[in-house]
């Protein structure tokens, strides 16, 4: 699975959009981009995934660049409950390893 | 639709005891996995299953057994508990290209 690079920490004001970047310059054609988060002492939570096109669900939007070498997770109206560590993972959902490697992620702090 | 349900939420075992951590999902997911997470560390894969009747080892399988007799259930058995198995255990499931849905975890202490 391709390696990802994320900033170690970010701050965001409550009610504003949080834009979390992820670089994955070695991504291959059949690898998807997945985002998870983990709030302290809770289980990881899946947020969104995508292959090439931008995706949106009830939690967030995922913007993937045309060359697929980077992506941005957007939380449109961050709340205090969005404070968590966010992980960007690139992996093949079929034929690849089932092992999830979360890396260090980005610690997002949403401030009142 | 309850998602992934893990029981118990907390457990204290004595060294040498055995127990089974239960995991059930009601989403008809074919893939299921067990992870452990220790303080300040990432997830480590214990065992996984790609469908009923099929299981395989992850990176830290020693001391644990699994079986997958149905699509819904994926229990994790600790054969003879050791203090090194004190951890938080997460069960997760997925289907197709979707992301993993995680359970809320079992906090296990072995004394």
PDB file of C-alpha atoms in Angstrom:
ATOM      1  CA  UNK A   1       0.000   0.000   0.000  1.00  0.00           C
ATOM      2  CA  UNK A   2       1.214   3.495  -0.850  1.00  0.00           C
ATOM      3  CA  UNK A   3       2.685   5.667   1.872  1.00  0.00           C
ATOM      4  CA  UNK A   4       0.848   8.815   2.970  1.00  0.00           C
ATOM      5  CA  UNK A   5       2.032  12.072   4.499  1.00  0.00           C
ATOM      6  CA  UNK A   6      -0.158  14.260   6.710  1.00  0.00           C
ATOM      7  CA  UNK A   7       0.560  17.316   8.860  1.00  0.00           C
ATOM      8  CA  UNK A   8       0.849  16.327  12.523  1.00  0.00           C
ATOM      9  CA  UNK A   9      -1.674  18.841  13.790  1.00  0.00           C
ATOM     10  CA  UNK A  10      -4.232  21.436  12.715  1.00  0.00           C
ATOM     11  CA  UNK A  11      -6.597  23.831  14.416  1.00  0.00           C
ATOM     12  CA  UNK A  12     -10.011  24.945  13.261  1.00  0.00           C
ATOM     13  CA  UNK A  13     -12.643  27.295  14.636  1.00  0.00           C
ATOM     14  CA  UNK A  14     -16.019  25.798  15.449  1.00  0.00           C
ATOM     15  CA  UNK A  15     -18.462  26.280  12.594  1.00  0.00           C
ATOM     16  CA  UNK A  16     -15.753  26.794  10.009  1.00  0.00           C
ATOM     17  CA  UNK A  17     -14.632  24.279   7.392  1.00  0.00           C
ATOM     18  CA  UNK A  18     -11.739  22.018   8.299  1.00  0.00           C
ATOM     19  CA  UNK A  19      -9.549  21.075   5.343  1.00  0.00           C
ATOM     20  CA  UNK A  20      -7.191  18.183   6.066  1.00  0.00           C
ATOM     21  CA  UNK A  21      -4.548  17.465   3.408  1.00  0.00           C
ATOM     22  CA  UNK A  22      -2.892  14.161   2.558  1.00  0.00           C
ATOM     23  CA  UNK A  23      -0.065  13.435   0.135  1.00  0.00           C
ATOM     24  CA  UNK A  24       0.126  10.022  -1.518  1.00  0.00           C
ATOM     25  CA  UNK A  25       2.462  10.558  -4.436  1.00  0.00           C
ATOM     26  CA  UNK A  26       3.206   6.840  -4.937  1.00  0.00           C
ATOM     27  CA  UNK A  27      -0.441   5.778  -5.235  1.00  0.00           C
ATOM     28  CA  UNK A  28      -1.082   3.168  -7.908  1.00  0.00           C
ATOM     29  CA  UNK A  29      -4.061   2.897 -10.228  1.00  0.00           C
ATOM     30  CA  UNK A  30      -6.076   0.370  -8.247  1.00  0.00           C
ATOM     31  CA  UNK A  31      -5.554   1.932  -4.827  1.00  0.00           C
ATOM     32  CA  UNK A  32      -8.323   3.845  -3.095  1.00  0.00           C
ATOM     33  CA  UNK A  33      -7.980   6.732  -0.638  1.00  0.00           C
ATOM     34  CA  UNK A  34      -9.721   6.123   2.705  1.00  0.00           C
ATOM     35  CA  UNK A  35     -10.173   8.473   5.631  1.00  0.00           C
ATOM     36  CA  UNK A  36     -10.765   7.398   9.208  1.00  0.00           C
ATOM     37  CA  UNK A  37     -10.720   9.221  12.505  1.00  0.00           C
ATOM     38  CA  UNK A  38     -10.232   8.164  16.076  1.00  0.00           C
ATOM     39  CA  UNK A  39     -11.618  10.123  18.968  1.00  0.00           C
ATOM     40  CA  UNK A  40      -9.734   9.509  22.181  1.00  0.00           C
ATOM     41  CA  UNK A  41     -10.402   6.045  23.665  1.00  0.00           C
ATOM     42  CA  UNK A  42     -13.011   5.220  21.027  1.00  0.00           C
ATOM     43  CA  UNK A  43     -12.799   2.839  18.084  1.00  0.00           C
ATOM     44  CA  UNK A  44     -11.690   4.144  14.705  1.00  0.00           C
ATOM     45  CA  UNK A  45     -14.498   5.552  12.583  1.00  0.00           C
ATOM     46  CA  UNK A  46     -14.637   5.283   8.822  1.00  0.00           C
ATOM     47  CA  UNK A  47     -15.399   8.632   7.183  1.00  0.00           C
ATOM     48  CA  UNK A  48     -15.205   8.391   3.402  1.00  0.00           C
ATOM     49  CA  UNK A  49     -13.284   6.856   0.520  1.00  0.00           C
ATOM     50  CA  UNK A  50     -12.668   7.510  -3.166  1.00  0.00           C
ATOM     51  CA  UNK A  51     -10.766   6.327  -6.218  1.00  0.00           C
ATOM     52  CA  UNK A  52     -10.655   9.201  -8.712  1.00  0.00           C
ATOM     53  CA  UNK A  53     -13.730  11.326  -8.384  1.00  0.00           C
ATOM     54  CA  UNK A  54     -14.619  13.679  -5.597  1.00  0.00           C
ATOM     55  CA  UNK A  55     -16.975  12.148  -3.062  1.00  0.00           C
ATOM     56  CA  UNK A  56     -19.412  13.530  -0.518  1.00  0.00           C
ATOM     57  CA  UNK A  57     -21.420  11.912   2.237  1.00  0.00           C
ATOM     58  CA  UNK A  58     -23.219  13.086   5.342  1.00  0.00           C
ATOM     59  CA  UNK A  59     -19.957  13.440   7.268  1.00  0.00           C
ATOM     60  CA  UNK A  60     -17.489  14.975   4.843  1.00  0.00           C
ATOM     61  CA  UNK A  61     -16.274  15.632   1.316  1.00  0.00           C
ATOM     62  CA  UNK A  62     -13.189  14.126  -0.294  1.00  0.00           C
ATOM     63  CA  UNK A  63     -11.358  16.018  -3.000  1.00  0.00           C
ATOM     64  CA  UNK A  64      -8.782  13.994  -4.975  1.00  0.00           C
ATOM     65  CA  UNK A  65      -6.445  15.810  -7.357  1.00  0.00           C
ATOM     66  CA  UNK A  66      -6.521  14.848 -11.013  1.00  0.00           C
ATOM     67  CA  UNK A  67      -3.112  13.142 -10.788  1.00  0.00           C
ATOM     68  CA  UNK A  68      -4.320  11.377  -7.607  1.00  0.00           C
ATOM     69  CA  UNK A  69      -1.124  12.270  -5.766  1.00  0.00           C
ATOM     70  CA  UNK A  70      -2.918  14.145  -3.028  1.00  0.00           C
ATOM     71  CA  UNK A  71      -6.325  14.576  -1.473  1.00  0.00           C
ATOM     72  CA  UNK A  72      -8.178  16.792   0.981  1.00  0.00           C
ATOM     73  CA  UNK A  73     -10.802  15.806   3.505  1.00  0.00           C
ATOM     74  CA  UNK A  74     -13.279  18.600   4.139  1.00  0.00           C
ATOM     75  CA  UNK A  75     -15.471  18.811   7.219  1.00  0.00           C
ATOM     76  CA  UNK A  76     -17.802  21.610   6.095  1.00  0.00           C
ATOM     77  CA  UNK A  77     -18.927  22.900   9.510  1.00  0.00           C
ATOM     78  CA  UNK A  78     -16.577  21.588  12.178  1.00  0.00           C
ATOM     79  CA  UNK A  79     -17.940  21.044  15.682  1.00  0.00           C
ATOM     80  CA  UNK A  80     -16.163  20.398  18.974  1.00  0.00           C
ATOM     81  CA  UNK A  81     -17.047  16.706  18.563  1.00  0.00           C
ATOM     82  CA  UNK A  82     -14.903  16.585  15.419  1.00  0.00           C
ATOM     83  CA  UNK A  83     -11.761  16.946  17.543  1.00  0.00           C
ATOM     84  CA  UNK A  84      -9.905  13.711  16.780  1.00  0.00           C
ATOM     85  CA  UNK A  85      -6.921  12.210  15.011  1.00  0.00           C
ATOM     86  CA  UNK A  86      -7.633  11.853  11.298  1.00  0.00           C
ATOM     87  CA  UNK A  87      -5.941   9.183   9.227  1.00  0.00           C
ATOM     88  CA  UNK A  88      -5.516   9.027   5.481  1.00  0.00           C
ATOM     89  CA  UNK A  89      -4.894   5.514   4.147  1.00  0.00           C
ATOM     90  CA  UNK A  90      -4.253   4.313   0.636  1.00  0.00           C
ATOM     91  CA  UNK A  91      -4.950   0.679  -0.084  1.00  0.00           C
ATOM     92  CA  UNK A  92      -6.276  -1.891  -2.509  1.00  0.00           C
ATOM     93  CA  UNK A  93      -9.643  -3.126  -1.247  1.00  0.00           C
ATOM     94  CA  UNK A  94      -9.386  -6.371  -3.189  1.00  0.00           C
ATOM     95  CA  UNK A  95      -6.265  -8.479  -3.456  1.00  0.00           C
ATOM     96  CA  UNK A  96      -4.351  -6.330  -1.027  1.00  0.00           C
ATOM     97  CA  UNK A  97      -3.463  -6.771   2.614  1.00  0.00           C
ATOM     98  CA  UNK A  98      -6.284  -6.618   5.168  1.00  0.00           C
ATOM     99  CA  UNK A  99      -3.904  -4.940   7.572  1.00  0.00           C
ATOM    100  CA  UNK A 100      -4.802  -1.293   8.179  1.00  0.00           C
ATOM    101  CA  UNK A 101      -1.769   0.865   8.850  1.00  0.00           C
ATOM    102  CA  UNK A 102      -2.909   4.157  10.302  1.00  0.00           C
ATOM    103  CA  UNK A 103       0.357   6.053  10.532  1.00  0.00           C
ATOM    104  CA  UNK A 104       0.507   9.114  12.775  1.00  0.00           C
ATOM    105  CA  UNK A 105      -2.395  11.029  11.241  1.00  0.00           C
ATOM    106  CA  UNK A 106      -3.396  14.656  11.801  1.00  0.00           C
ATOM    107  CA  UNK A 107      -4.612  15.714  15.219  1.00  0.00           C
ATOM    108  CA  UNK A 108      -7.439  18.151  14.526  1.00  0.00           C
ATOM    109  CA  UNK A 109      -8.454  20.429  17.356  1.00  0.00           C
ATOM    110  CA  UNK A 110     -11.717  22.319  16.917  1.00  0.00           C
ATOM    111  CA  UNK A 111     -11.770  25.418  19.094  1.00  0.00           C
ATOM    112  CA  UNK A 112     -14.868  27.204  20.396  1.00  0.00           C
TER     113      UNK A 112
ATOM    114  CA  UNK B   1     -28.961  -2.094  11.831  1.00  0.00           C
ATOM    115  CA  UNK B   2     -26.644  -2.242  14.845  1.00  0.00           C
ATOM    116  CA  UNK B   3     -23.358  -2.313  12.896  1.00  0.00           C
ATOM    117  CA  UNK B   4     -20.554  -4.157  14.683  1.00  0.00           C
ATOM    118  CA  UNK B   5     -21.333  -5.303  18.211  1.00  0.00           C
ATOM    119  CA  UNK B   6     -18.607  -6.377  20.609  1.00  0.00           C
ATOM    120  CA  UNK B   7     -19.107  -8.017  23.976  1.00  0.00           C
ATOM    121  CA  UNK B   8     -18.074  -7.671  26.696  1.00  0.00           C
ATOM    122  CA  UNK B   9     -17.029  -4.014  26.887  1.00  0.00           C
ATOM    123  CA  UNK B  10     -14.738  -4.633  29.859  1.00  0.00           C
ATOM    124  CA  UNK B  11     -13.123  -7.803  31.199  1.00  0.00           C
ATOM    125  CA  UNK B  12     -10.571  -8.659  33.850  1.00  0.00           C
ATOM    126  CA  UNK B  13      -8.885 -12.051  33.603  1.00  0.00           C
ATOM    127  CA  UNK B  14      -6.378 -13.870  35.716  1.00  0.00           C
ATOM    128  CA  UNK B  15      -3.226 -15.152  34.063  1.00  0.00           C
ATOM    129  CA  UNK B  16      -3.888 -18.539  32.499  1.00  0.00           C
ATOM    130  CA  UNK B  17      -7.636 -18.119  32.132  1.00  0.00           C
ATOM    131  CA  UNK B  18      -9.286 -18.444  28.766  1.00  0.00           C
ATOM    132  CA  UNK B  19     -12.137 -16.436  27.327  1.00  0.00           C
ATOM    133  CA  UNK B  20     -13.891 -15.532  24.105  1.00  0.00           C
ATOM    134  CA  UNK B  21     -14.437 -11.999  22.860  1.00  0.00           C
ATOM    135  CA  UNK B  22     -17.599 -11.868  20.828  1.00  0.00           C
ATOM    136  CA  UNK B  23     -18.066  -9.897  17.618  1.00  0.00           C
ATOM    137  CA  UNK B  24     -21.212  -9.786  15.520  1.00  0.00           C
ATOM    138  CA  UNK B  25     -22.193  -7.685  12.502  1.00  0.00           C
ATOM    139  CA  UNK B  26     -25.581  -7.395  10.852  1.00  0.00           C
ATOM    140  CA  UNK B  27     -24.476  -5.766   7.594  1.00  0.00           C
ATOM    141  CA  UNK B  28     -23.737  -8.999   5.672  1.00  0.00           C
ATOM    142  CA  UNK B  29     -20.092  -7.960   5.342  1.00  0.00           C
ATOM    143  CA  UNK B  30     -17.736 -10.618   4.049  1.00  0.00           C
ATOM    144  CA  UNK B  31     -14.522  -9.223   5.542  1.00  0.00           C
ATOM    145  CA  UNK B  32     -13.986  -9.211   9.316  1.00  0.00           C
ATOM    146  CA  UNK B  33     -10.878  -8.480  11.377  1.00  0.00           C
ATOM    147  CA  UNK B  34      -9.628  -8.337  14.930  1.00  0.00           C
ATOM    148  CA  UNK B  35      -7.166  -5.664  16.044  1.00  0.00           C
ATOM    149  CA  UNK B  36      -5.537  -4.792  19.315  1.00  0.00           C
ATOM    150  CA  UNK B  37      -4.486  -1.294  20.296  1.00  0.00           C
ATOM    151  CA  UNK B  38      -2.059  -0.566  23.088  1.00  0.00           C
ATOM    152  CA  UNK B  39      -1.584   2.894  24.679  1.00  0.00           C
ATOM    153  CA  UNK B  40       0.090   5.313  22.301  1.00  0.00           C
ATOM    154  CA  UNK B  41       0.346   2.699  19.589  1.00  0.00           C
ATOM    155  CA  UNK B  42      -1.420   2.013  16.368  1.00  0.00           C
ATOM    156  CA  UNK B  43      -3.672  -0.885  15.513  1.00  0.00           C
ATOM    157  CA  UNK B  44      -2.135  -4.328  15.168  1.00  0.00           C
ATOM    158  CA  UNK B  45      -3.955  -6.973  13.156  1.00  0.00           C
ATOM    159  CA  UNK B  46      -4.479 -10.251  15.023  1.00  0.00           C
ATOM    160  CA  UNK B  47      -6.604 -12.372  12.675  1.00  0.00           C
ATOM    161  CA  UNK B  48      -8.908 -11.716   9.777  1.00  0.00           C
ATOM    162  CA  UNK B  49     -11.501 -13.482   7.649  1.00  0.00           C
ATOM    163  CA  UNK B  50     -12.511 -12.927   4.031  1.00  0.00           C
ATOM    164  CA  UNK B  51     -15.691 -14.956   4.343  1.00  0.00           C
ATOM    165  CA  UNK B  52     -17.449 -17.695   6.297  1.00  0.00           C
ATOM    166  CA  UNK B  53     -15.149 -20.657   6.814  1.00  0.00           C
ATOM    167  CA  UNK B  54     -11.997 -18.716   5.846  1.00  0.00           C
ATOM    168  CA  UNK B  55      -9.608 -17.194   8.355  1.00  0.00           C
ATOM    169  CA  UNK B  56      -5.986 -16.117   8.268  1.00  0.00           C
ATOM    170  CA  UNK B  57      -3.337 -14.768  10.599  1.00  0.00           C
ATOM    171  CA  UNK B  58      -2.432 -11.123  10.920  1.00  0.00           C
ATOM    172  CA  UNK B  59       0.767  -9.727  12.381  1.00  0.00           C
ATOM    173  CA  UNK B  60       0.268 -10.733  16.057  1.00  0.00           C
ATOM    174  CA  UNK B  61      -1.712 -14.030  16.048  1.00  0.00           C
ATOM    175  CA  UNK B  62       0.103 -15.893  18.828  1.00  0.00           C
ATOM    176  CA  UNK B  63      -2.103 -16.687  21.807  1.00  0.00           C
ATOM    177  CA  UNK B  64      -5.336 -16.119  19.883  1.00  0.00           C
ATOM    178  CA  UNK B  65      -7.678 -18.330  17.873  1.00  0.00           C
ATOM    179  CA  UNK B  66     -10.572 -17.405  15.617  1.00  0.00           C
ATOM    180  CA  UNK B  67     -13.292 -19.147  13.668  1.00  0.00           C
ATOM    181  CA  UNK B  68     -15.909 -17.912  11.197  1.00  0.00           C
ATOM    182  CA  UNK B  69     -18.760 -20.389  11.030  1.00  0.00           C
ATOM    183  CA  UNK B  70     -21.280 -17.747   9.934  1.00  0.00           C
ATOM    184  CA  UNK B  71     -21.048 -14.474   8.032  1.00  0.00           C
ATOM    185  CA  UNK B  72     -22.290 -12.573  11.084  1.00  0.00           C
ATOM    186  CA  UNK B  73     -20.011 -13.819  13.869  1.00  0.00           C
ATOM    187  CA  UNK B  74     -16.244 -13.712  14.321  1.00  0.00           C
ATOM    188  CA  UNK B  75     -15.262 -14.635  17.898  1.00  0.00           C
ATOM    189  CA  UNK B  76     -11.719 -14.211  19.202  1.00  0.00           C
ATOM    190  CA  UNK B  77     -10.504 -16.772  21.724  1.00  0.00           C
ATOM    191  CA  UNK B  78      -7.706 -16.176  24.184  1.00  0.00           C
ATOM    192  CA  UNK B  79      -6.300 -19.597  24.955  1.00  0.00           C
ATOM    193  CA  UNK B  80      -4.319 -18.874  28.135  1.00  0.00           C
ATOM    194  CA  UNK B  81      -4.364 -15.194  29.055  1.00  0.00           C
ATOM    195  CA  UNK B  82      -1.081 -13.426  29.749  1.00  0.00           C
ATOM    196  CA  UNK B  83      -0.444  -9.883  31.070  1.00  0.00           C
ATOM    197  CA  UNK B  84       0.990  -8.989  27.641  1.00  0.00           C
ATOM    198  CA  UNK B  85      -2.514  -9.432  26.232  1.00  0.00           C
ATOM    199  CA  UNK B  86      -3.819  -6.503  28.285  1.00  0.00           C
ATOM    200  CA  UNK B  87      -5.118  -4.218  25.573  1.00  0.00           C
ATOM    201  CA  UNK B  88      -8.143  -2.773  23.838  1.00  0.00           C
ATOM    202  CA  UNK B  89      -9.512  -5.126  21.219  1.00  0.00           C
ATOM    203  CA  UNK B  90     -11.443  -3.918  18.189  1.00  0.00           C
ATOM    204  CA  UNK B  91     -13.456  -5.974  15.765  1.00  0.00           C
ATOM    205  CA  UNK B  92     -14.177  -4.538  12.323  1.00  0.00           C
ATOM    206  CA  UNK B  93     -16.013  -5.521   9.164  1.00  0.00           C
ATOM    207  CA  UNK B  94     -16.237  -4.292   5.581  1.00  0.00           C
ATOM    208  CA  UNK B  95     -17.662  -5.225   2.202  1.00  0.00           C
ATOM    209  CA  UNK B  96     -16.455  -4.654  -1.319  1.00  0.00           C
ATOM    210  CA  UNK B  97     -14.442  -1.472  -1.600  1.00  0.00           C
ATOM    211  CA  UNK B  98     -16.054   0.079   1.468  1.00  0.00           C
ATOM    212  CA  UNK B  99     -14.220   1.194   4.568  1.00  0.00           C
ATOM    213  CA  UNK B 100     -14.092  -0.749   7.804  1.00  0.00           C
ATOM    214  CA  UNK B 101     -16.837  -0.351  10.393  1.00  0.00           C
ATOM    215  CA  UNK B 102     -15.343  -0.792  13.845  1.00  0.00           C
ATOM    216  CA  UNK B 103     -16.963  -1.982  17.038  1.00  0.00           C
ATOM    217  CA  UNK B 104     -16.714   0.036  20.239  1.00  0.00           C
ATOM    218  CA  UNK B 105     -14.000  -2.200  21.649  1.00  0.00           C
ATOM    219  CA  UNK B 106     -13.346  -4.592  24.514  1.00  0.00           C
ATOM    220  CA  UNK B 107     -11.022  -3.351  27.237  1.00  0.00           C
ATOM    221  CA  UNK B 108      -9.195  -6.390  28.591  1.00  0.00           C
ATOM    222  CA  UNK B 109      -6.961  -6.459  31.651  1.00  0.00           C
ATOM    223  CA  UNK B 110      -4.987  -9.590  32.532  1.00  0.00           C
ATOM    224  CA  UNK B 111      -3.655  -9.680  36.081  1.00  0.00           C
TER     225      UNK B 111
END
